[in-house]
Short mmCIF file of C-alpha atoms in Angstrom, two decimals:
data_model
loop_
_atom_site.label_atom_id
_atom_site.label_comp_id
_atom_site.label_asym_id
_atom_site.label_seq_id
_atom_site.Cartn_x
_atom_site.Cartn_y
_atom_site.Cartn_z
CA UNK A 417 57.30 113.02 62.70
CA UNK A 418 58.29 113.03 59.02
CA UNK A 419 61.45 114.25 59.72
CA UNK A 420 61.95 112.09 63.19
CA UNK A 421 61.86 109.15 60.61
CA UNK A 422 63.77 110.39 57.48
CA UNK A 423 66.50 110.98 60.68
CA UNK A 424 66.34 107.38 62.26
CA UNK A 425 66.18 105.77 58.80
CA UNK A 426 69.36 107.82 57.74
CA UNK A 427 71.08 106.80 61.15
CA UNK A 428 70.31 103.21 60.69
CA UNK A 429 71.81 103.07 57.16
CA UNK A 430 75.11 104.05 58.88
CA UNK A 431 74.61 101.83 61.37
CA UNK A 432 74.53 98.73 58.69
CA UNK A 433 77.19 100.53 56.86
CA UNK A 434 79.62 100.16 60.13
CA UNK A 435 77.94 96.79 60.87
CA UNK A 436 79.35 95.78 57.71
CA UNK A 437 82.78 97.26 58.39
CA UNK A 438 83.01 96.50 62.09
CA UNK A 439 81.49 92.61 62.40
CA UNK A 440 83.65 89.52 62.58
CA UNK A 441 83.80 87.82 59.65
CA UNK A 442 81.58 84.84 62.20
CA UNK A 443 78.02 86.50 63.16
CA UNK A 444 75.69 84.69 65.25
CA UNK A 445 72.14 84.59 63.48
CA UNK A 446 70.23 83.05 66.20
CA UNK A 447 70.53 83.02 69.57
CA UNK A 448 68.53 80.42 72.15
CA UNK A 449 66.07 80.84 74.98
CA UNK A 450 69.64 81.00 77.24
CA UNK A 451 70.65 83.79 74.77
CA UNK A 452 73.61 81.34 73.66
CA UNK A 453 74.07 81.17 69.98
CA UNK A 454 72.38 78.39 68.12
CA UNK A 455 73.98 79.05 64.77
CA UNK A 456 75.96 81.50 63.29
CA UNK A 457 76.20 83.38 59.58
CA UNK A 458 78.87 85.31 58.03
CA UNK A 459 79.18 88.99 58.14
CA UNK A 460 77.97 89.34 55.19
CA UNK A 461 74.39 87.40 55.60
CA UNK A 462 73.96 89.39 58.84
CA UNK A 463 74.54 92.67 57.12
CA UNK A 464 72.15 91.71 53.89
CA UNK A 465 69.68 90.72 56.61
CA UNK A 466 69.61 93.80 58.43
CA UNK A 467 69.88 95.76 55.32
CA UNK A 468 67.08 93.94 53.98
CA UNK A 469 65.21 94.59 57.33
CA UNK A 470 65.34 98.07 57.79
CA UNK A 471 64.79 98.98 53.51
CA UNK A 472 61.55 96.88 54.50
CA UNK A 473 60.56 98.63 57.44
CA UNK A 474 61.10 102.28 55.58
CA UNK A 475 59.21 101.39 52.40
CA UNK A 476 56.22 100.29 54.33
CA UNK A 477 56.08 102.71 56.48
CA UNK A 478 56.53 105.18 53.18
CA UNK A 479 54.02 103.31 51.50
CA UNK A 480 51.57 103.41 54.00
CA UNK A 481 51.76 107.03 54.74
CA UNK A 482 51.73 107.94 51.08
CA UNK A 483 47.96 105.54 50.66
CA UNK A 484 46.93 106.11 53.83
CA UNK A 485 45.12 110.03 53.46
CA UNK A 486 43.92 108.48 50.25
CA UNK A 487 41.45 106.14 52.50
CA UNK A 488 38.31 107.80 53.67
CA UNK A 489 37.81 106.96 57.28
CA UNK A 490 34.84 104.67 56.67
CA UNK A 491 37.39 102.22 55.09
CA UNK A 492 38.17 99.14 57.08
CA UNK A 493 41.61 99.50 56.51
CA UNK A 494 41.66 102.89 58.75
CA UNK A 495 40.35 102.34 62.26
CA UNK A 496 40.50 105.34 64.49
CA UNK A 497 38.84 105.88 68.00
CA UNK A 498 35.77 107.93 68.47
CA UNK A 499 35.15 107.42 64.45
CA UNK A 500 31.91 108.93 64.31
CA UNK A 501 33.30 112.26 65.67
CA UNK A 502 35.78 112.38 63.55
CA UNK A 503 34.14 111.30 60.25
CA UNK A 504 31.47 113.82 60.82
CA UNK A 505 32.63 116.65 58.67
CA UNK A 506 35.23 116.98 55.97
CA UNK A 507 37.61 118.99 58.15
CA UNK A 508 37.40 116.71 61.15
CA UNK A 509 38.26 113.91 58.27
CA UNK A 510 41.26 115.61 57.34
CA UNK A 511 42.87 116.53 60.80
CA UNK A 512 41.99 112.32 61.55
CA UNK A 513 44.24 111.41 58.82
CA UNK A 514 46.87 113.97 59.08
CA UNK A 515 47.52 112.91 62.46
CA UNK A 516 47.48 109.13 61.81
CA UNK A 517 50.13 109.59 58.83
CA UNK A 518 52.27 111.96 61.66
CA UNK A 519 51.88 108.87 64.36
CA UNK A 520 52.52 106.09 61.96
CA UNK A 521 56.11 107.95 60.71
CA UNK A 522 56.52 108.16 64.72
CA UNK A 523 55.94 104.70 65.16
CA UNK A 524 58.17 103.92 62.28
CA UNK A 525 60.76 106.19 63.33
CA UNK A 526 60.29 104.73 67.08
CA UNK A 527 60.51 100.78 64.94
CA UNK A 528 63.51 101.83 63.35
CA UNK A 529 64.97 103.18 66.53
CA UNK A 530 64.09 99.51 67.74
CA UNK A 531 66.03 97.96 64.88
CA UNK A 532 68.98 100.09 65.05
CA UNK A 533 69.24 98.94 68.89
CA UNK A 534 69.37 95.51 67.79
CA UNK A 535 71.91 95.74 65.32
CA UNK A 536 73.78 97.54 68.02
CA UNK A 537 73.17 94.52 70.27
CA UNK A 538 74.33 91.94 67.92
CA UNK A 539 77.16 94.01 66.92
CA UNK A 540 78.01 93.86 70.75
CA UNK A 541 77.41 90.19 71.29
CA UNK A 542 80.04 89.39 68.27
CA UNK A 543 82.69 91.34 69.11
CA UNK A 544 82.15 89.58 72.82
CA UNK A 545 84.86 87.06 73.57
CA UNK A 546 81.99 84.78 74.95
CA UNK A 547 78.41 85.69 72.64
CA UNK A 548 75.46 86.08 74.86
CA UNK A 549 72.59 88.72 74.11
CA UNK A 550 72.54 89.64 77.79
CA UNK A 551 71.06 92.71 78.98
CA UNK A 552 71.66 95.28 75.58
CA UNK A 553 69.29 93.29 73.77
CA UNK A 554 66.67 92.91 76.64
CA UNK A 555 66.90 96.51 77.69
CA UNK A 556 66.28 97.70 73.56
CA UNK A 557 63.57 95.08 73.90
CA UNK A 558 62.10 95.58 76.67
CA UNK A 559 62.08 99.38 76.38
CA UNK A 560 60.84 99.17 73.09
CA UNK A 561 58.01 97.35 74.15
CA UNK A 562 57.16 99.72 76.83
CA UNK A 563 57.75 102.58 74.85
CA UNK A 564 54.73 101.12 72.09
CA UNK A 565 52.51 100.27 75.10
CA UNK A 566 52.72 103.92 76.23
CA UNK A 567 52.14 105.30 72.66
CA UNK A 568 49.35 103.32 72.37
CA UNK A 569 47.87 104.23 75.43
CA UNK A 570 48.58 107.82 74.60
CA UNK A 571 47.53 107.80 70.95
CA UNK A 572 43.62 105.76 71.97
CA UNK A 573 43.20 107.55 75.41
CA UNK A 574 44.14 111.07 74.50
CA UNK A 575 45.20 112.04 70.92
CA UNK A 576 42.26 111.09 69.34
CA UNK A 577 39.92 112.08 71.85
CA UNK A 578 36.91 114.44 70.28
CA UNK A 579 37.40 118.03 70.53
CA UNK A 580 34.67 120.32 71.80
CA UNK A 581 33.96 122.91 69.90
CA UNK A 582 35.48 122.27 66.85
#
C-alpha cells in the first residue's frame, strides 16, 4: 500500500501542476448548497490551496505511518479490534501494526485519490461556460464515501479478525 500511495501522491502533484497550467485565470472557491458559485479566487489561490491540501494530506499520512509501529498497542492512540488477541504476544503485536501502517497508506492513497477527483471536478466546473459542480463532484463524493464505508467494514469485520492457530 506503500507504493499505491507514493503513486497517487505523485499523480496528484501533476494534477496541481496542470491545474495550474490549465485553470482560468477566475476559479470558483466555493460553491452553494445549489452547487452555484458563491465566490470565486484566482488561479493562483486555487492552485496554492490544493497544493497546500494534498502536501498536508501526504505528510500526515507519512508522519503517521513513520510513529505509528513506534506505539505499542496498549496506547490510546492505536485502537484495533479484537485488541486482546492481538496484543497477546510480541509477534501478534507486530503483524497488528504492520497491517495498520499498510491500511492507513491505503486509506491515504484512497484520500488522495479523493482529492485528485476534486481538483478534477473543479477544474471541470471552471472551464464550464455556466460553473455548477453537478454530477463529477457528487459521483467523486459520493463514491468516495462509499468506498471508506466499505473499507471500514472490511478492515473491523474481517482484516483484523483473530487468527486460529497462530
Amino acid at each position: 500500500m506503500r507504493f499505491a500511495f507514493i503513486l497517487t501522491t505523485a499523480a496528484y502533484a501533476v494534477l496541481l501542476g496542470a491545474a495550474a497550467t490549465r485553470l482560468p485565470e477566475r476559479v470558483p472557491v466555493h460553491l452553494g448548497f445549489m452547487e452555484h458559485p458563491e465566490s470565486w479566487g484566482s488561479r493562483a489561490e486555487a492552485v496554492a490551496l490544493f497544493g497546500v491540501a494534498g502536501l498536508a494530506l501526504a505528510l500526515a499520512t507519512a508522519w503517521v505511518a513513520r510513529v505509528l509501529p513506534r506505539q505499542p498497542l496498549s496506547s490510546p492512540w492505536v485502537d484495533v479490534p479484537h485488541h486482546e488477541w492481538w496484543s497477546a504476544t510480541p509477534a501478534r503485536e507486530a503483524e497488528a501494526q504492520r497491517r495498520m501502517v499498510g491500511d492507513l497508506y491505503g486509506v491515504g492513497a484512497a484520500a488522495m485519490l479523493l482529492l485528485g477527483g476534486v481538483l478534477v471536478s473543479v477544474m471541470i466546473t471552471a472551464r464550464a461556460g455556466e460553473p455548477t459542480l453537478g454530477s463529477p463532484l457528487l459521483t467523486v463524493l459520493g463514491g468516495g464515501v462509499i468506498g471508506l464505508i466499505v473499507w471500514s467494514l472490511w478492515m473491523s469485520l474481517f482484516r483484523y479478525r483473530p487468527e486460529e492457530g497462530r
